[in-house]
Structure formats: structure tokens, C-alpha cells
PDB file of C-alpha atoms in Angstrom:
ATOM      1  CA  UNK A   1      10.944 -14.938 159.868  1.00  0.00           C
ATOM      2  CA  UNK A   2      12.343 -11.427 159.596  1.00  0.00           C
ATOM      3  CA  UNK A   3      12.152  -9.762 163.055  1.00  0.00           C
ATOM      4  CA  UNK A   4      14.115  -7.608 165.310  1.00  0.00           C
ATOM      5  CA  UNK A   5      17.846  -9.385 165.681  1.00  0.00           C
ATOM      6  CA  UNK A   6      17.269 -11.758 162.590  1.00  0.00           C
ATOM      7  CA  UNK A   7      20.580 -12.145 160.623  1.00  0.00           C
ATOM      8  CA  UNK A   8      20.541 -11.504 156.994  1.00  0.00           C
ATOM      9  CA  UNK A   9      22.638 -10.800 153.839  1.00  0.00           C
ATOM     10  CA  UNK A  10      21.611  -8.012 151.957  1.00  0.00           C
ATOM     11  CA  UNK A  11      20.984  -9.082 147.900  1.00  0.00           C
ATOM     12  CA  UNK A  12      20.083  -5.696 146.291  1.00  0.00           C
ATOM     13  CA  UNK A  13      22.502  -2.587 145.617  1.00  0.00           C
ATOM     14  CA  UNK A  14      25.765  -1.589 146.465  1.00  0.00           C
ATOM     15  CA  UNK A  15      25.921  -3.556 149.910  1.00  0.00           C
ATOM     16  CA  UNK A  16      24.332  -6.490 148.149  1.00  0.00           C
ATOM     17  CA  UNK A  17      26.752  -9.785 149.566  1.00  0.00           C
ATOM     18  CA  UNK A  18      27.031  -8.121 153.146  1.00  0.00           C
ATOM     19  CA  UNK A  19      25.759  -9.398 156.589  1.00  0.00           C
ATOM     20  CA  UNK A  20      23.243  -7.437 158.106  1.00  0.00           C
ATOM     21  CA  UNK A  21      20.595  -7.420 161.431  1.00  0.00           C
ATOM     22  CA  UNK A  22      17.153  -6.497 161.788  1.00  0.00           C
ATOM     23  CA  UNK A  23      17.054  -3.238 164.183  1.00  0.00           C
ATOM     24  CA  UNK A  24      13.596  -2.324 163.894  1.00  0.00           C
ATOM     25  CA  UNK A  25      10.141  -3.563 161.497  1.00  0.00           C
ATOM     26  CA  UNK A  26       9.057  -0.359 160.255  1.00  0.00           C
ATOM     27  CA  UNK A  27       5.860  -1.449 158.618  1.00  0.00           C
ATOM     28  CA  UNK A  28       4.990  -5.088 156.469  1.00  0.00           C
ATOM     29  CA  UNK A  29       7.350  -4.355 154.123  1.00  0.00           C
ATOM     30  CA  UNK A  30      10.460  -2.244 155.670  1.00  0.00           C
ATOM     31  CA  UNK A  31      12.965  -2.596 158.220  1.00  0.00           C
ATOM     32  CA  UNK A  32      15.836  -0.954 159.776  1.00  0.00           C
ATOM     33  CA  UNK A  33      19.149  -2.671 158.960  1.00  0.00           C
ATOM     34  CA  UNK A  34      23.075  -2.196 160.356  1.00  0.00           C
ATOM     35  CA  UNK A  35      25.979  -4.196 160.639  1.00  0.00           C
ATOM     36  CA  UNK A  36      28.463  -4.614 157.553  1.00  0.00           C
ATOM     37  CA  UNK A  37      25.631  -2.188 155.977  1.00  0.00           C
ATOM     38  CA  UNK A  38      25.091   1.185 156.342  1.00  0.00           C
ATOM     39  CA  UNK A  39      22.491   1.731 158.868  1.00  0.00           C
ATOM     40  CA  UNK A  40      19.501   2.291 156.628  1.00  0.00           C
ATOM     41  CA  UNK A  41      15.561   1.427 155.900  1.00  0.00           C
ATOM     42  CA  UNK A  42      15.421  -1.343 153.596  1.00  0.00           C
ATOM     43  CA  UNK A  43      12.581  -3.410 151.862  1.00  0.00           C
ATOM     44  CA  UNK A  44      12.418  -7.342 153.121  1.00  0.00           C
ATOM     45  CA  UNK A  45      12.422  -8.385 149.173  1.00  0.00           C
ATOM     46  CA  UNK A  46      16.100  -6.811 150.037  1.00  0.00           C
ATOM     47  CA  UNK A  47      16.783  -9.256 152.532  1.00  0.00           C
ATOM     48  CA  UNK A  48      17.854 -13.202 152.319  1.00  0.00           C
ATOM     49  CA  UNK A  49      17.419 -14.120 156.262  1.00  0.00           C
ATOM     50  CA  UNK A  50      20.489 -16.079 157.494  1.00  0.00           C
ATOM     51  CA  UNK A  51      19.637 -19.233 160.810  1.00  0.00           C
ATOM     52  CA  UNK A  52      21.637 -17.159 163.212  1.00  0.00           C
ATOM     53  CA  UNK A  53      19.862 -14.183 165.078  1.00  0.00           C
ATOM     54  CA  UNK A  54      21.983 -11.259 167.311  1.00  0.00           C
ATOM     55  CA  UNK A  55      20.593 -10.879 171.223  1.00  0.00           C
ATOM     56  CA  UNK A  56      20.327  -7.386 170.627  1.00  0.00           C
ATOM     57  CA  UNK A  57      17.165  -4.872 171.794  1.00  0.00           C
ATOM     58  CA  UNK A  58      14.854  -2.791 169.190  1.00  0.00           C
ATOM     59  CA  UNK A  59      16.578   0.344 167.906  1.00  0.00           C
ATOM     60  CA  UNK A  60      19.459  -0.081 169.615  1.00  0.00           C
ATOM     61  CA  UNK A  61      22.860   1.734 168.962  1.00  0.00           C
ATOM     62  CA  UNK A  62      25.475   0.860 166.414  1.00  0.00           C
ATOM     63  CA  UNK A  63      28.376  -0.181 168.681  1.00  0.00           C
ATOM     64  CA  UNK A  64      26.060  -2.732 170.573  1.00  0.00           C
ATOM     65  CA  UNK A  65      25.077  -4.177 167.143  1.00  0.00           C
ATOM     66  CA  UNK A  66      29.008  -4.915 166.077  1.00  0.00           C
ATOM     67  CA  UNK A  67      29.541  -6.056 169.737  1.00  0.00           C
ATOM     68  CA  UNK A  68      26.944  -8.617 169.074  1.00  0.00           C
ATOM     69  CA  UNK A  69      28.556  -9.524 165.687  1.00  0.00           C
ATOM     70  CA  UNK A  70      31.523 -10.675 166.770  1.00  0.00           C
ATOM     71  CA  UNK A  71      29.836 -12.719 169.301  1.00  0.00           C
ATOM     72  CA  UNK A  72      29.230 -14.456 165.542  1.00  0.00           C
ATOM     73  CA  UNK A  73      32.866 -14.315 164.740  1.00  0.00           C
ATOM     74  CA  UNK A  74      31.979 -11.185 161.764  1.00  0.00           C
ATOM     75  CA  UNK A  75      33.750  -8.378 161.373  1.00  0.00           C
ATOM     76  CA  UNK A  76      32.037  -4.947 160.988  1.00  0.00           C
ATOM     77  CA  UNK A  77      34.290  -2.432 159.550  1.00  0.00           C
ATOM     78  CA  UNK A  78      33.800   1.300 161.030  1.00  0.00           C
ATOM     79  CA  UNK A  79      34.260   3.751 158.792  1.00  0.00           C
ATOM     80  CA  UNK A  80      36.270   7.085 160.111  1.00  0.00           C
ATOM     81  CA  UNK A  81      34.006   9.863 160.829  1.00  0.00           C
ATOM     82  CA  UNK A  82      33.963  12.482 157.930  1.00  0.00           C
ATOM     83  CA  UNK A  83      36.184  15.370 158.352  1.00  0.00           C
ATOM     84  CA  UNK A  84      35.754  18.821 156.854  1.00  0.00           C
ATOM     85  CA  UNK A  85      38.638  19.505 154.690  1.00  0.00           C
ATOM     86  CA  UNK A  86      40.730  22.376 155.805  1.00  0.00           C
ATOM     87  CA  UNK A  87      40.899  24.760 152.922  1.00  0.00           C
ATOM     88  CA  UNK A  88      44.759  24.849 151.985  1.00  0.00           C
ATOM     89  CA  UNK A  89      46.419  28.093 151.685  1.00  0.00           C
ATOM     90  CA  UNK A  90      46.540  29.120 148.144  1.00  0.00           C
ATOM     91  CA  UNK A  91      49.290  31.861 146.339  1.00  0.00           C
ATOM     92  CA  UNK A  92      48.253  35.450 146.317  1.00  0.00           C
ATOM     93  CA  UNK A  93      49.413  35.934 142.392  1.00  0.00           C
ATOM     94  CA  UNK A  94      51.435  39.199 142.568  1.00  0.00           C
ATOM     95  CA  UNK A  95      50.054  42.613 140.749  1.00  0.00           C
ATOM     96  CA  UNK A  96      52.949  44.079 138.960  1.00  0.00           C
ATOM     97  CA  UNK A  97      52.436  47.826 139.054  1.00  0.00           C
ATOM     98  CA  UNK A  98      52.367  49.514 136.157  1.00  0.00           C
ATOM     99  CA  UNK A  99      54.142  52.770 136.033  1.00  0.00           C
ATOM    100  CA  UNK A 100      51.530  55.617 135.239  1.00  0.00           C
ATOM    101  CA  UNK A 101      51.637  57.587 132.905  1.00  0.00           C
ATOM    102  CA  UNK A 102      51.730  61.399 132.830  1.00  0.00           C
ATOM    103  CA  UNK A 103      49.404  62.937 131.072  1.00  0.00           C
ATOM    104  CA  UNK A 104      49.912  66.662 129.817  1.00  0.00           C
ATOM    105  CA  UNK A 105      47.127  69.317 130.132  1.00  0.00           C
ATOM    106  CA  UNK A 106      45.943  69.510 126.382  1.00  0.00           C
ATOM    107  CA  UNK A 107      43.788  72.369 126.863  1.00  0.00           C
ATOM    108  CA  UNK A 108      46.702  74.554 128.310  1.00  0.00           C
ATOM    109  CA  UNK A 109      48.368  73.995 124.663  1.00  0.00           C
ATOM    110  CA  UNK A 110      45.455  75.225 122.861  1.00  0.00           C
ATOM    111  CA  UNK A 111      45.243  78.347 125.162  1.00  0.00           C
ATOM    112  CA  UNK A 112      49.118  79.607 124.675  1.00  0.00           C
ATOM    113  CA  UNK A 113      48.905  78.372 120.763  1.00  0.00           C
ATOM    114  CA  UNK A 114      45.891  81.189 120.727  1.00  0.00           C
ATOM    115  CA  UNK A 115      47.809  83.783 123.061  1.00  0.00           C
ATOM    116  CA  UNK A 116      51.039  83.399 120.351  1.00  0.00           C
ATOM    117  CA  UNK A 117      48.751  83.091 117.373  1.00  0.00           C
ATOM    118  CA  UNK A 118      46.645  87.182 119.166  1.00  0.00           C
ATOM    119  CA  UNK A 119      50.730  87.874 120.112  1.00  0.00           C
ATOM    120  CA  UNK A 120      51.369  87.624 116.430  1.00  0.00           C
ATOM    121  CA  UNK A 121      48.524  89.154 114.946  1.00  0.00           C
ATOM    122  CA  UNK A 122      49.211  92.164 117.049  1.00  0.00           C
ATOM    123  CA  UNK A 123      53.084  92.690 116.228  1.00  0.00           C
ATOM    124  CA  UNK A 124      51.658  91.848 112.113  1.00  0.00           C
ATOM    125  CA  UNK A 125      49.101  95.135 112.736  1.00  0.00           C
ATOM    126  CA  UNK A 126      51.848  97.027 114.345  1.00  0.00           C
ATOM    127  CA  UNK A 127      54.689  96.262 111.561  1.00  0.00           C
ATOM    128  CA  UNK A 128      51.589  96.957 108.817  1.00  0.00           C
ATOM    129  CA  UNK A 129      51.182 100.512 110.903  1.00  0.00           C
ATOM    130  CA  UNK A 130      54.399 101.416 110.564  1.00  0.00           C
ATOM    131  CA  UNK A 131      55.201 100.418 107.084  1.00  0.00           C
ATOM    132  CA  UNK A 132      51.836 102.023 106.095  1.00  0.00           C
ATOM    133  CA  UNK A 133      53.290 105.557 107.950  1.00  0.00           C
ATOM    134  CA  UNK A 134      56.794 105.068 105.958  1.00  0.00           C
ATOM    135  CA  UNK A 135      55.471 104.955 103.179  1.00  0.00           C
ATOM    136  CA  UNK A 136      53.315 107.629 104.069  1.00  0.00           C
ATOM    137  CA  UNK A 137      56.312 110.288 105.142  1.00  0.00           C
ATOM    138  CA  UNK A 138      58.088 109.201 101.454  1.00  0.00           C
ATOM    139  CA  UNK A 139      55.083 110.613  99.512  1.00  0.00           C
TER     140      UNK A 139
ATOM    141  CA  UNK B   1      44.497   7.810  96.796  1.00  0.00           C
ATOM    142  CA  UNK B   2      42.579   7.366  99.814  1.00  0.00           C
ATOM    143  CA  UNK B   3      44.612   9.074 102.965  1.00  0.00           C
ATOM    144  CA  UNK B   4      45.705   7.247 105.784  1.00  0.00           C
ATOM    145  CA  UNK B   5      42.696   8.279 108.401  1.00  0.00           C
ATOM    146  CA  UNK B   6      40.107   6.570 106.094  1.00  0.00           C
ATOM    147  CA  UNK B   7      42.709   3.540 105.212  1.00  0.00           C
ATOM    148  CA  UNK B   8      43.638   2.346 108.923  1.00  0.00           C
ATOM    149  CA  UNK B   9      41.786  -1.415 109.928  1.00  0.00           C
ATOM    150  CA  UNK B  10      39.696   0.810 112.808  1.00  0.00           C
ATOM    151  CA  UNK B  11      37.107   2.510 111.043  1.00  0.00           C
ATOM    152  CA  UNK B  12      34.137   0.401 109.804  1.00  0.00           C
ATOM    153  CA  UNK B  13      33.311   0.974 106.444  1.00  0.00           C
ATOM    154  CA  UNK B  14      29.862   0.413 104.327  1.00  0.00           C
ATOM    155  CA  UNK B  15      28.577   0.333 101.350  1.00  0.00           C
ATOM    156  CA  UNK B  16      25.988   2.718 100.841  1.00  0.00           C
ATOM    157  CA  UNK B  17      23.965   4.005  97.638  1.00  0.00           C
ATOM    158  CA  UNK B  18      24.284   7.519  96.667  1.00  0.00           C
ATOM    159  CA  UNK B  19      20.857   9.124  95.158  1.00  0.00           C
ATOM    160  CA  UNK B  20      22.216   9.103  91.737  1.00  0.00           C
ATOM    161  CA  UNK B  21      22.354   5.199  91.621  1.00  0.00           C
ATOM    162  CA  UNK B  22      26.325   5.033  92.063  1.00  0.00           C
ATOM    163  CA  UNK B  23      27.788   2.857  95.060  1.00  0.00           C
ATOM    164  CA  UNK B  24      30.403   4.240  97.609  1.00  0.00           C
ATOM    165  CA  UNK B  25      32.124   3.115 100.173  1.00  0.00           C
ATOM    166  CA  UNK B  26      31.234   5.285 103.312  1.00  0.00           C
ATOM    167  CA  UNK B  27      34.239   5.042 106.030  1.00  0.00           C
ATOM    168  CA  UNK B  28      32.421   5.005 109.872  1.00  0.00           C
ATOM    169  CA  UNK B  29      33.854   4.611 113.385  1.00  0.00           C
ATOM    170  CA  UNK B  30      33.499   0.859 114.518  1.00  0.00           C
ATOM    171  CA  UNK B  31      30.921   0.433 117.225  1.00  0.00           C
ATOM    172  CA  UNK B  32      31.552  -1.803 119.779  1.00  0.00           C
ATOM    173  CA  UNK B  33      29.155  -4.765 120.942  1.00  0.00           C
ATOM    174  CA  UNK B  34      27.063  -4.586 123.714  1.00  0.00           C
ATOM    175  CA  UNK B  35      28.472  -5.646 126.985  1.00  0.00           C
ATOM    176  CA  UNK B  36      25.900  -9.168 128.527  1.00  0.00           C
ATOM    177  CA  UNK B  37      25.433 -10.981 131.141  1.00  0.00           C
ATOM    178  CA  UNK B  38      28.330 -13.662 132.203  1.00  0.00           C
ATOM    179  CA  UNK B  39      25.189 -15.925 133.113  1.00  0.00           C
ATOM    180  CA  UNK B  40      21.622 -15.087 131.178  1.00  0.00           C
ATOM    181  CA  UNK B  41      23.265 -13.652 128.363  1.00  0.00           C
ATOM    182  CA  UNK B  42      20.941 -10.490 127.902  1.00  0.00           C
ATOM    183  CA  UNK B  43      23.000  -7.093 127.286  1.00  0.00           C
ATOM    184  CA  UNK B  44      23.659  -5.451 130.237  1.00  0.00           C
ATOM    185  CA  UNK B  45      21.860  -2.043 131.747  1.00  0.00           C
ATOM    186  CA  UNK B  46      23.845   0.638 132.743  1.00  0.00           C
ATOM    187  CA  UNK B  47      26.924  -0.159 130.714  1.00  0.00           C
ATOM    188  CA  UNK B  48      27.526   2.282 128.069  1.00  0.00           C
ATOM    189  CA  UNK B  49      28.112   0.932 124.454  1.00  0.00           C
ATOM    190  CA  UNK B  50      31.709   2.470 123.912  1.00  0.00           C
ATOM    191  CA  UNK B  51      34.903   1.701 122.739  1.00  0.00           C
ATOM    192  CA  UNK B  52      37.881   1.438 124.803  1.00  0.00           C
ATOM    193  CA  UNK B  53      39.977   4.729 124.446  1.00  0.00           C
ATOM    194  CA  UNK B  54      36.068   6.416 125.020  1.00  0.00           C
ATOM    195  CA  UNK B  55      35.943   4.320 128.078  1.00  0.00           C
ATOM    196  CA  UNK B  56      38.926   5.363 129.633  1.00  0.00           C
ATOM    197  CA  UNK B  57      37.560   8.845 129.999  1.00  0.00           C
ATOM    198  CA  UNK B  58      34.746   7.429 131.753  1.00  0.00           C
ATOM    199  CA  UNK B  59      34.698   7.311 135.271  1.00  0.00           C
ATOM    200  CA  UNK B  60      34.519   4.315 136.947  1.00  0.00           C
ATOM    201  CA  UNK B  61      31.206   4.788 138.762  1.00  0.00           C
ATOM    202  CA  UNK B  62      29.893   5.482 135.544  1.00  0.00           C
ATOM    203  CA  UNK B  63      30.784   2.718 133.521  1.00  0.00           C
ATOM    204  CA  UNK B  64      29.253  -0.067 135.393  1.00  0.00           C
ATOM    205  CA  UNK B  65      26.749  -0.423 138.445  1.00  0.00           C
ATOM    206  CA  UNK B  66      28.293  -0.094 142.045  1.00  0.00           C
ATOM    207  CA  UNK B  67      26.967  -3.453 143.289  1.00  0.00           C
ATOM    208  CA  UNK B  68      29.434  -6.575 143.342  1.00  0.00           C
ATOM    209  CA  UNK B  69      29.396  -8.815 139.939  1.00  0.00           C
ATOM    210  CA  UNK B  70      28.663  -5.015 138.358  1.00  0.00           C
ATOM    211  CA  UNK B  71      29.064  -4.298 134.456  1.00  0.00           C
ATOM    212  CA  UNK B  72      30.005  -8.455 134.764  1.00  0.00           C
ATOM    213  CA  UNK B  73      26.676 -10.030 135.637  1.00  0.00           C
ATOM    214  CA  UNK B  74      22.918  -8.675 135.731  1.00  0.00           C
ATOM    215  CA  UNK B  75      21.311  -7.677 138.700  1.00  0.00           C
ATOM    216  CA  UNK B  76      18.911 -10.564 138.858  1.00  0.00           C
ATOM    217  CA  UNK B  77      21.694 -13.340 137.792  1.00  0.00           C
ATOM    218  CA  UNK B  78      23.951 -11.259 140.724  1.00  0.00           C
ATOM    219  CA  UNK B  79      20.947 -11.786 143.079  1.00  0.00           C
ATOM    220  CA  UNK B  80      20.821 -15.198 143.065  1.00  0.00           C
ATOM    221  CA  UNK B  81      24.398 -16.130 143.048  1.00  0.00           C
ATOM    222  CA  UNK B  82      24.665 -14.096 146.199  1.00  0.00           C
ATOM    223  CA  UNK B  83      21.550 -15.917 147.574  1.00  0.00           C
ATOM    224  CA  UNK B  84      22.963 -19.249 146.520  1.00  0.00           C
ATOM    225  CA  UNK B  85      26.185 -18.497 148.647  1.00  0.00           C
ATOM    226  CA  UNK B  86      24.443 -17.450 151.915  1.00  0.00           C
ATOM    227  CA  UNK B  87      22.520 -20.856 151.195  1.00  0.00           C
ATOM    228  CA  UNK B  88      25.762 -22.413 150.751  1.00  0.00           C
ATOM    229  CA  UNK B  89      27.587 -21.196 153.760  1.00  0.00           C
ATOM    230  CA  UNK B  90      24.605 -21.739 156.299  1.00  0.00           C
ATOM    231  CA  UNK B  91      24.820 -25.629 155.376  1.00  0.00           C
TER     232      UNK B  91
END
């Protein structure tokens, strides 16, 4: 019953209710299927074989098998072709700048702190010196 | 007084015994029933047991089957109706 260019309507799955023809028997319990379907392998269990069969040739192409169907008066919608989505061009978020930041040279401080603190110790000594030879001169 | 969350018609309630012997009234969400078949009358696979405002977060694929007479009618009862139109039509 189910052979190549048998018309049947497919009961099972998401194309279950659509019209479909026998392309090629794959083995006892498998066949190729297109039409209203997608063109796919399919189990005969699957399948609920119409009276009408397509004049079509096993394996043949998908635009001779919906030229045959509308020898039958069906209609085979064909889907558009997938296209790869052009990636859209997306906002470069703008970087505000921060304004940097001047650091001063700590060590530097510590250096002339020292120099004033020997600076200081020195003119102490030399005021000490004196004071000490003053006092020395009174006597 | 019991507040308003625990008051409102929505939530199921039940009585439950507490371990000490004392009765209380324990405030649950309502469950909704199982979605069945329009034909054979046996619950439905693939349909999730939620309620409404759950299963409008759902997405569409995922609340019922893909095939036509999905989330309505099972997959055998589908079957044969489809089988019983292509019968139908050939006549």
C-alpha cells in the first residue's frame, strides 16, 4: 500500500493533519516523506495512506513534488529560506574621563623636614656655643 | 485578626493537627485541576498543573504539545480524529 508516490496524511507530531507523498521506502518500516511536511524520514505507523498517488520518480526533488500536488488541486506552502541575521549596530557607551589626580612626591617631604630639623639642630649648637662663651667672658 | 494575605477567597486552606493535639487552620495556595482529554477523559501529558497568572509566564511551546488538538485532546484521541477526517474526505 505505501510505496513511492502514495498520498498520505501524516497522524503523529507537529505535522500530524498534513498531506504528504512517499519519496523513497527506506527499509520495512521507514520512508521518506515531503509535501505540506517537512521533507523528513518517517515511520509508516506515522502514515494514514490517502486513494490518490503523485506520478512522481524515487528521490526526486522538492519542487517536482509540489508541481505534482497541485496536479491534486493542494497547496504546498514554501517556507522562505533562512537568513542570517545581520548583527545591528549597537551604542559604544561613552568613557567619561576622569581628571587625574596629582600626586605629590612624599618622600621629598620627609627629606627637607630632616634637612630643617639637621638646619636647626646646627643653629641650636651654635646659639648653645655662644651663650656657653658669654657666659664664659662674664666670669 | 487574621491579615488580609491569609483572608482573600484564593488561598486554600486546611485543617491540619498540630503535634500537641490542637487543630489549626493552615492557609495554602489553591492548586489547580489537571487539564484532560476533550474525548477519553484521562489528564493530559505534557500540560503543566498550574494556575493561570503561573501560566502566563509560560511559554507557549511549553504549555501544551505542538501538534494540532494540543493541551485540548490526547495524542491517541487526536490520532484518530485526524484519521477519521482523511477517511471522511476520501468518500
Amino acid at each position: 500500500m505505501i510505496d513511492v508516490g502514495r498520498v498520505c496524511v501524516k497522524i503523529a507530531g507537529r505535522d500530524a493533519g498534513k498531506k504528504a507523498v512517499v519519496v523513497e521506502k527506506i527499509d520495512s518500516n521507514f520512508v521518506l516523506i515531503d509535501g505540506q511536511t517537512r521533507r523528513r524520514k518517517c515511520s509508516i505507523s506515522h502514515l494514514e495512506p490517502l486513494n490518490k498517488t503523485l506520478d512522481i520518480k524515487k528521490g526526486d526533488s522538492h519542487d517536482k513534488i509540489v508541481a505534482a500536488f497541485k496536479t491534486l488541486n493542494i497547496d504546498v506552502k514554501t517556507t522562505k529560506p533562512k537568513t542570517k541575521k545581520t548583527e545591528r549596530p549597537r551604542k559604544v557607551r561613552k568613557l567619561h574621563s576622569k581628571p587625574k589626580k596629582v600626586t605629590k612626591p612624599k618622600v621629598e617631604k620627609k627629606e627637607v623636614k630632616e634637612e630643617v630639623k639637621e638646619e636647626v639642630k646646627e643653629e641650636v649648637k651654635k646659639v648653645v656655643k655662644k651663650t656657653v662663651k658669654k657666659v664664659a667672658t662674664k666670669k | 485578626m487574621a491579615g488580609k494575605s491569609i483572608n482573600s477567597k484564593t488561598k486554600g486552606k486546611q485543617r491540619i493537627r498540630l503535634p500537641g493535639g490542637r487543630s489549626k487552620v493552615a492557609v495554602k495556595q489553591k492548586r489547580s485541576s489537571r487539564v484532560v482529554c476533550g474525548v477519553t477523559g484521562k489528564p493530559l501529558q505534557a500540560v503543566p498543573q498550574a494556575r493561570s497568572a503561573k501560566m502566563q509566564t509560560i511559554s507557549k511551546s511549553k504549555r501544551r504539545p505542538e501538534r494540532p488538538y494540543g493541551g485540548v485532546l490526547s495524542s491517541m484521541a487526536a490520532r484518530k480524529l485526524i484519521i477519521a477526517k482523511a477517511r471522511e474526505e476520501e468518500q
